[in-house]
Short mmCIF file of C-alpha atoms in Angstrom, two decimals:
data_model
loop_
_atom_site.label_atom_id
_atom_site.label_comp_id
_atom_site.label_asym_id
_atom_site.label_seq_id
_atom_site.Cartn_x
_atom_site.Cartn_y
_atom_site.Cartn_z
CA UNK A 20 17.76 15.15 -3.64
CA UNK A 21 14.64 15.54 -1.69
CA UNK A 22 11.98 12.64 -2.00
CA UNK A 23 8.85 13.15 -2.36
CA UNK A 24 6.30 10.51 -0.61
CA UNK A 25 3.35 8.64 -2.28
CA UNK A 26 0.48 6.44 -1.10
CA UNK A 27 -1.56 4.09 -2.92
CA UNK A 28 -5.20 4.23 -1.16
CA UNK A 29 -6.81 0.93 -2.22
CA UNK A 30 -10.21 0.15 -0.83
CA UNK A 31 -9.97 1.02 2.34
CA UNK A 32 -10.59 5.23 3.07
CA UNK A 33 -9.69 4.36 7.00
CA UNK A 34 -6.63 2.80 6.04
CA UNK A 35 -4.97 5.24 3.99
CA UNK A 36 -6.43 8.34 6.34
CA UNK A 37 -4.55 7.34 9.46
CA UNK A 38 -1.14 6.92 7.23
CA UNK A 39 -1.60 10.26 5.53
CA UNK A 40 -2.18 11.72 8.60
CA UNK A 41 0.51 10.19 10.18
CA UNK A 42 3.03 11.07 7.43
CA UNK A 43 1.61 14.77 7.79
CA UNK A 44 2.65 14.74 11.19
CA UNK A 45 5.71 12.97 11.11
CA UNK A 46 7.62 14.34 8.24
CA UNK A 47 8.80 18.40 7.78
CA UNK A 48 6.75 19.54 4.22
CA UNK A 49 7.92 17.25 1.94
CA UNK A 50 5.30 16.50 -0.75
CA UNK A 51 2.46 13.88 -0.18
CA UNK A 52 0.96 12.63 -3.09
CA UNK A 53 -1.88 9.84 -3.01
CA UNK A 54 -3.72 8.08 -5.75
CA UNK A 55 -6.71 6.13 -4.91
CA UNK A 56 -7.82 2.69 -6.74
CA UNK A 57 -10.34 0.38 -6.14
CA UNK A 58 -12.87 2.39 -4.91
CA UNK A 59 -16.54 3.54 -6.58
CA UNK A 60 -16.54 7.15 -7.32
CA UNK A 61 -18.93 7.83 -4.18
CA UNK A 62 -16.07 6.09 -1.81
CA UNK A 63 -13.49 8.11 -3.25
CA UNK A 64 -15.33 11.66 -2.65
CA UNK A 65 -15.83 10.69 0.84
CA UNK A 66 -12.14 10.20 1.18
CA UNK A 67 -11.28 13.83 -0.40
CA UNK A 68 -12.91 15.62 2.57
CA UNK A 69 -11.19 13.92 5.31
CA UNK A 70 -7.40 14.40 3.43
CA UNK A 71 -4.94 16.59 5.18
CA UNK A 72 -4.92 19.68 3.37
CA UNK A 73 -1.68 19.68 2.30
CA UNK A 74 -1.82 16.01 0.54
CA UNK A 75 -2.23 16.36 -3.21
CA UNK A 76 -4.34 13.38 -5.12
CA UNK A 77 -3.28 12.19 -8.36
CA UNK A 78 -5.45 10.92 -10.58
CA UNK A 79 -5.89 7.44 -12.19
CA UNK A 80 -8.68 6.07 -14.12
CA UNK A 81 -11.12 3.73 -12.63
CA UNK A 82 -10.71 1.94 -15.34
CA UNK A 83 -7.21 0.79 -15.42
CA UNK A 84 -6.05 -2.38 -13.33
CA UNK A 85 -5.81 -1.41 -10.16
CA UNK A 86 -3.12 -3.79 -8.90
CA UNK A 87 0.09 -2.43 -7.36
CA UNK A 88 2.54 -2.85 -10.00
CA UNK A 89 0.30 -1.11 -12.65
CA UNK A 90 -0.29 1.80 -10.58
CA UNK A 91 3.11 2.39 -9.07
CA UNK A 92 4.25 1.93 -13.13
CA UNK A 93 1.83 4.67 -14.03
CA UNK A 94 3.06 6.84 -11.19
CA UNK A 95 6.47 6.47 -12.09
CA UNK A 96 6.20 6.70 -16.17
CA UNK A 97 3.62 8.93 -16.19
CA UNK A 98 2.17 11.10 -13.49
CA UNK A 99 5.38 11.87 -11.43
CA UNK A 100 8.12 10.60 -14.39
CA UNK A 101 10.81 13.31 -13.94
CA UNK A 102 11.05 13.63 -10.09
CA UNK A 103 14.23 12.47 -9.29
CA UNK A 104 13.16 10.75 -5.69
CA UNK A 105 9.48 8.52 -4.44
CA UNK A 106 9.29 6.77 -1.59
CA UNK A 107 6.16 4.59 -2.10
CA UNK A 108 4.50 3.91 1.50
CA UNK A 109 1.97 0.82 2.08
CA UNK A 110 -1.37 2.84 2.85
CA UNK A 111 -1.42 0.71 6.37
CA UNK A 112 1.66 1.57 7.53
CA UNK A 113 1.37 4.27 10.24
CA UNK A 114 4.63 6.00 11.31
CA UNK A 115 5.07 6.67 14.99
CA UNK A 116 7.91 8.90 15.26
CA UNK A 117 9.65 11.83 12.92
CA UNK A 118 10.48 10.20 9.42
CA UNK A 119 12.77 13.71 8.52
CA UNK A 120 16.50 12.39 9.56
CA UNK A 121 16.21 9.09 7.91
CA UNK A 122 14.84 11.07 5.06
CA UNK A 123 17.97 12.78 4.87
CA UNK A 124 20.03 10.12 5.49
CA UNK A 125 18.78 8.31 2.40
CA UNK A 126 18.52 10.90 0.27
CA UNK A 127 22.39 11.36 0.78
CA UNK A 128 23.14 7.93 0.12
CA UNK A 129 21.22 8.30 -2.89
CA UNK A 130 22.27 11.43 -4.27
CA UNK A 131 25.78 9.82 -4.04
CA UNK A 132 24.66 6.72 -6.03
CA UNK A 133 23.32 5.74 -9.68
CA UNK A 134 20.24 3.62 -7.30
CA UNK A 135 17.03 3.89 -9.21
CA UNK A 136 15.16 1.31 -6.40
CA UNK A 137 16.26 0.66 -2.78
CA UNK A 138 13.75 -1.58 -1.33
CA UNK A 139 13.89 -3.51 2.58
CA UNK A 140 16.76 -6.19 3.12
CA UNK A 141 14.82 -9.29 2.00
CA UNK A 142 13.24 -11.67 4.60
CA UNK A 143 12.80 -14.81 2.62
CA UNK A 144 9.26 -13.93 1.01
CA UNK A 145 8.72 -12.82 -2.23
CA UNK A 146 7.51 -9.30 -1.99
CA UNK A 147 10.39 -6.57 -2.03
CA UNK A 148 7.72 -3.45 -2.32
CA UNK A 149 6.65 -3.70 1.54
CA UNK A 150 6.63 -1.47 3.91
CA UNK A 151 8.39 1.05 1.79
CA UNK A 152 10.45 1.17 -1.16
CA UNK A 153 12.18 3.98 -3.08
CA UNK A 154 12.11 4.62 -6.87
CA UNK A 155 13.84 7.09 -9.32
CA UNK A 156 11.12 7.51 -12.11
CA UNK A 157 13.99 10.20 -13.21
CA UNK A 158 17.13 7.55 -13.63
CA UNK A 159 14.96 4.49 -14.46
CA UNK A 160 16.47 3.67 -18.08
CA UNK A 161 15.12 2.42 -20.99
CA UNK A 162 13.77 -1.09 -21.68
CA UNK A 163 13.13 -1.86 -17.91
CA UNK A 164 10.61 -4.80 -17.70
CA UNK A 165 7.41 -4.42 -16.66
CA UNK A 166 6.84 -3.79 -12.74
CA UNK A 167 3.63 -6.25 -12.96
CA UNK A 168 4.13 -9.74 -11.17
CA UNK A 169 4.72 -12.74 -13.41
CA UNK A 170 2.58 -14.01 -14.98
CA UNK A 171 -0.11 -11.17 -14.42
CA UNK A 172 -3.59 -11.63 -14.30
CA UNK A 173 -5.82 -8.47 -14.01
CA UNK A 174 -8.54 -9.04 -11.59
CA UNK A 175 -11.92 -7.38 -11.11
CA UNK A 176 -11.60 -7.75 -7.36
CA UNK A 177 -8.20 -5.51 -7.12
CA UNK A 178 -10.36 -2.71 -9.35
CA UNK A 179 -13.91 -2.88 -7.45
CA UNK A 180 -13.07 -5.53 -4.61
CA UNK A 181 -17.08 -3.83 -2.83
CA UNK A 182 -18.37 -5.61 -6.40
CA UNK A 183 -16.21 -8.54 -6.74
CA UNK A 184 -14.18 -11.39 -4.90
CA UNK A 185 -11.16 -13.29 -5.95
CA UNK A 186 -11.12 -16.98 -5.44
CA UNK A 187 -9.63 -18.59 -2.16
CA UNK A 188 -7.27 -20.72 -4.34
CA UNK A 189 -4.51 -17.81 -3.73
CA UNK A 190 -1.28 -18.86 -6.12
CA UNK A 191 1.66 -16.71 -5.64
CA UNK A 192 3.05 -15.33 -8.94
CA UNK A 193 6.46 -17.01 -9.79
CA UNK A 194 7.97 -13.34 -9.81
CA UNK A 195 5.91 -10.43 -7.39
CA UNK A 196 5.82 -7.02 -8.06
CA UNK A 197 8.80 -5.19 -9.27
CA UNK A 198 10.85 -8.07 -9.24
CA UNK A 199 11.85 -8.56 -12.72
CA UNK A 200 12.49 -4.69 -12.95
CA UNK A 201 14.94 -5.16 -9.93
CA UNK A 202 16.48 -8.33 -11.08
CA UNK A 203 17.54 -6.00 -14.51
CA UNK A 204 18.33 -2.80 -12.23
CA UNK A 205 20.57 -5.01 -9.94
CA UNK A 206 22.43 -6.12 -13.63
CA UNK A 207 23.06 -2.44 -13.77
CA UNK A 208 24.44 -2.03 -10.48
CA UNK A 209 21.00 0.30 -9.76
CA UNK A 210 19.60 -1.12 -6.87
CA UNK A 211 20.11 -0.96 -3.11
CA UNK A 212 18.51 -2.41 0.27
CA UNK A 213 17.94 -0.89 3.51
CA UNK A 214 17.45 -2.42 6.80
CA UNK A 215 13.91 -2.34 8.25
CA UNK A 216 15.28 -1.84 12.18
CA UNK A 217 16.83 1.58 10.78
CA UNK A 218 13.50 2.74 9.64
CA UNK A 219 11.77 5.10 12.15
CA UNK A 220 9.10 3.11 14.54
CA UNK A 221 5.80 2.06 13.01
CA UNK A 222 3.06 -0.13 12.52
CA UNK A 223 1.95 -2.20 9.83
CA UNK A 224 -1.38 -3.61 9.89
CA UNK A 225 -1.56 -5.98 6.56
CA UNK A 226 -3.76 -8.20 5.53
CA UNK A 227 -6.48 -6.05 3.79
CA UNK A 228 -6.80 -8.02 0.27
CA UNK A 229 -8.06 -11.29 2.60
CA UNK A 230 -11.52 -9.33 2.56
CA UNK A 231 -11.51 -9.11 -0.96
CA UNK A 232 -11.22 -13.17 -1.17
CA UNK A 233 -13.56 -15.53 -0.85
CA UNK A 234 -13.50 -16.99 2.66
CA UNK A 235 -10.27 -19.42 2.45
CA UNK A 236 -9.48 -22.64 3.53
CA UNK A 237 -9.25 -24.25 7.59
CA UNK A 238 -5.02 -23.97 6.72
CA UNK A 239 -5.38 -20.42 6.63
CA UNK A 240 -7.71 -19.91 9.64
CA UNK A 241 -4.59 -19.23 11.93
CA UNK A 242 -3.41 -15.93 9.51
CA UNK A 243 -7.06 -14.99 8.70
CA UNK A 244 -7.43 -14.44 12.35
CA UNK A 245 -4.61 -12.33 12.72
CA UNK A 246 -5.64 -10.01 10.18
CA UNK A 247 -9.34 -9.70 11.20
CA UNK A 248 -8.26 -9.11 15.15
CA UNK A 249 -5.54 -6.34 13.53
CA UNK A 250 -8.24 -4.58 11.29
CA UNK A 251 -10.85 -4.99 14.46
CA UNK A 252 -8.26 -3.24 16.60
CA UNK A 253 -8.11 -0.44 14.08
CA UNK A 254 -11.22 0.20 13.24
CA UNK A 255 -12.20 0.28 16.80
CA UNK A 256 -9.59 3.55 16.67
CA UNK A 257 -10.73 5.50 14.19
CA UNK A 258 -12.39 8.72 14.34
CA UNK A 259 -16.37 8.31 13.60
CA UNK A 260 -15.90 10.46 10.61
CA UNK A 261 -13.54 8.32 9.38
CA UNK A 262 -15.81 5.01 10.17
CA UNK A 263 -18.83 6.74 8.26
CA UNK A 264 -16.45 6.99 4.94
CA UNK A 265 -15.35 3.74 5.47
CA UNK A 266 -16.76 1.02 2.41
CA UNK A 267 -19.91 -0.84 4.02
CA UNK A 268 -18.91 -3.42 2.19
CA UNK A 269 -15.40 -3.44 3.35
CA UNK A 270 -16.99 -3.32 6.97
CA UNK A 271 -19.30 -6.55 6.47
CA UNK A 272 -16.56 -8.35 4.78
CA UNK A 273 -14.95 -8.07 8.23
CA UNK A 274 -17.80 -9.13 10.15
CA UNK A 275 -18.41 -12.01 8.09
CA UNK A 276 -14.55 -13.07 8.67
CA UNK A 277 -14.67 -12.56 12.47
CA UNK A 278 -17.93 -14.50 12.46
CA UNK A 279 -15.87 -17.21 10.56
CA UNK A 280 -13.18 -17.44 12.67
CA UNK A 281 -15.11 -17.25 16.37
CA UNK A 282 -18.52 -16.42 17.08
CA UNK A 283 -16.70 -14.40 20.39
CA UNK A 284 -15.01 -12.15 17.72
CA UNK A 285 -18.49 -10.64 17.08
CA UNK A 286 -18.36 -9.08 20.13
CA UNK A 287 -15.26 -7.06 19.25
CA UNK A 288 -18.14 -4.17 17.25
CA UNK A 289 -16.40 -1.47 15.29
CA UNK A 290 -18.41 1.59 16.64
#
């Protein structure tokens, strides 16, 4: 057992650069695969000549949803279906120290197991996909249900969120991604849980799909500013090359948050 490592790049090129580059540096030649949705062609070309050479791209129509459980369900039935270990990584969570020996360590554990998904302890929310989970596309059996959320509702601001917005009236799906496929694995005795204080020291900035929403209500203004003074801080970090790939859209979506939230924000300029 050796897992390989995958990375959704959604919208964001800066995002998913500094975690690719980041998982380049911090883990010893293990495959790096990345598949990039919700970007226009243009966006995505830019983001080709700034990957690390050694990160292969899969592809995926533009014209698929391009929500997280239909992408990690073609990546796992499709595109990478017989490797026997993925660990799927958030594309804005950057790794700060060598991933290799808990890489090891989990790939033991699971080499000794019939786990097809090991996903972090859960924390009371709904979501069991973030920061990083692992999947078996080669032991997943047949008849799993969908990895989609239910109910699922395909939006066009998860496939072209520079084109379109999703309204501010979020509702949180009664079951979130990969949850029904884990509640049947778990009948099976096929899933597992890790503890996020053994995972090697990162960062995880969140928050991204806020810019693809319209601006939301005064209830949320205490979480919208988190996320807009987290994306200003990284943004201010990034390598120019890496700002001049970046969505213009995405980028004005941000200012128009920060000018939202505190006309003082404004003066926190990505350069």
């Amino acid at each position: 057992m050796r897992s390989e490592l995958v990375v959704i790049s959604w919208w964001s090129n800066c995002l998913a650069l500094a975690c690719l580059h980041n998982l380049v540096t911090y883990s010893d030649r293990r495959p790096i695969y990345v598949v990039q949705v919700g970007k226009s062609t243009a966006q995505q070309e830019r983001f080709r000549q700034l990957l690390p050479p050694t990160v292969q791209e899969l592809p995926y129509s533009s014209h698929l949803p391009a929500e997280h459980g239909p992408v990690i369900e073609d990546i796992a039935r499709q595109l990478l279906s017989d490797r026997p270990g993925l660990w799927f990584i958030d594309h804005d969570l950057l790794v700060r120290e060598p991933l290799d020996t808990w890489l090891e360590e989990m790939d033991r554990a699971f080499a000794r197991s019939s786990c097809c998904l090991c996903y972090p302890e859960p924390d009371g929310g709904l979501a069991i996909t973030g920061p990083a989970f692992w999947l078996s596309p080669a032991r997943l059996p047949p008849h799993l249900p969908s990895f989609v959320p239910v109910p699922y509702q395909p939006l066009p601001s998860s496939r072209r969120p520079d084109l379109f917005r999703a309204p501010a009236d979020l509702r949180l799906p009664f079951k979130d991604t990969l949850v029904a496929a884990a509640e049947f694995l778990a009948e099976q005795g096929q899933t597992c849980t890790y503890s996020l204080s053994s995972f090697p020291r990162f960062d995880h900035i969140g928050g991204l799909y806020l810019f693809a929403t319209e601006l939301l209500p005064e209830r949320f203004r205490d979480w919208v500013r988190q996320c807009v003074e987290r994306l200003t801080a990284f943004y201010a970090s990034c390598p120019p090359a890496w700002l001049e790939a970046e969505d213009p859209v995405l980028m004005e979506r941000l200012s128009e948050f920060r000018q939202s939230i505190s006309p003082v924000l404004m003066d926190l300029q990505v350069s």
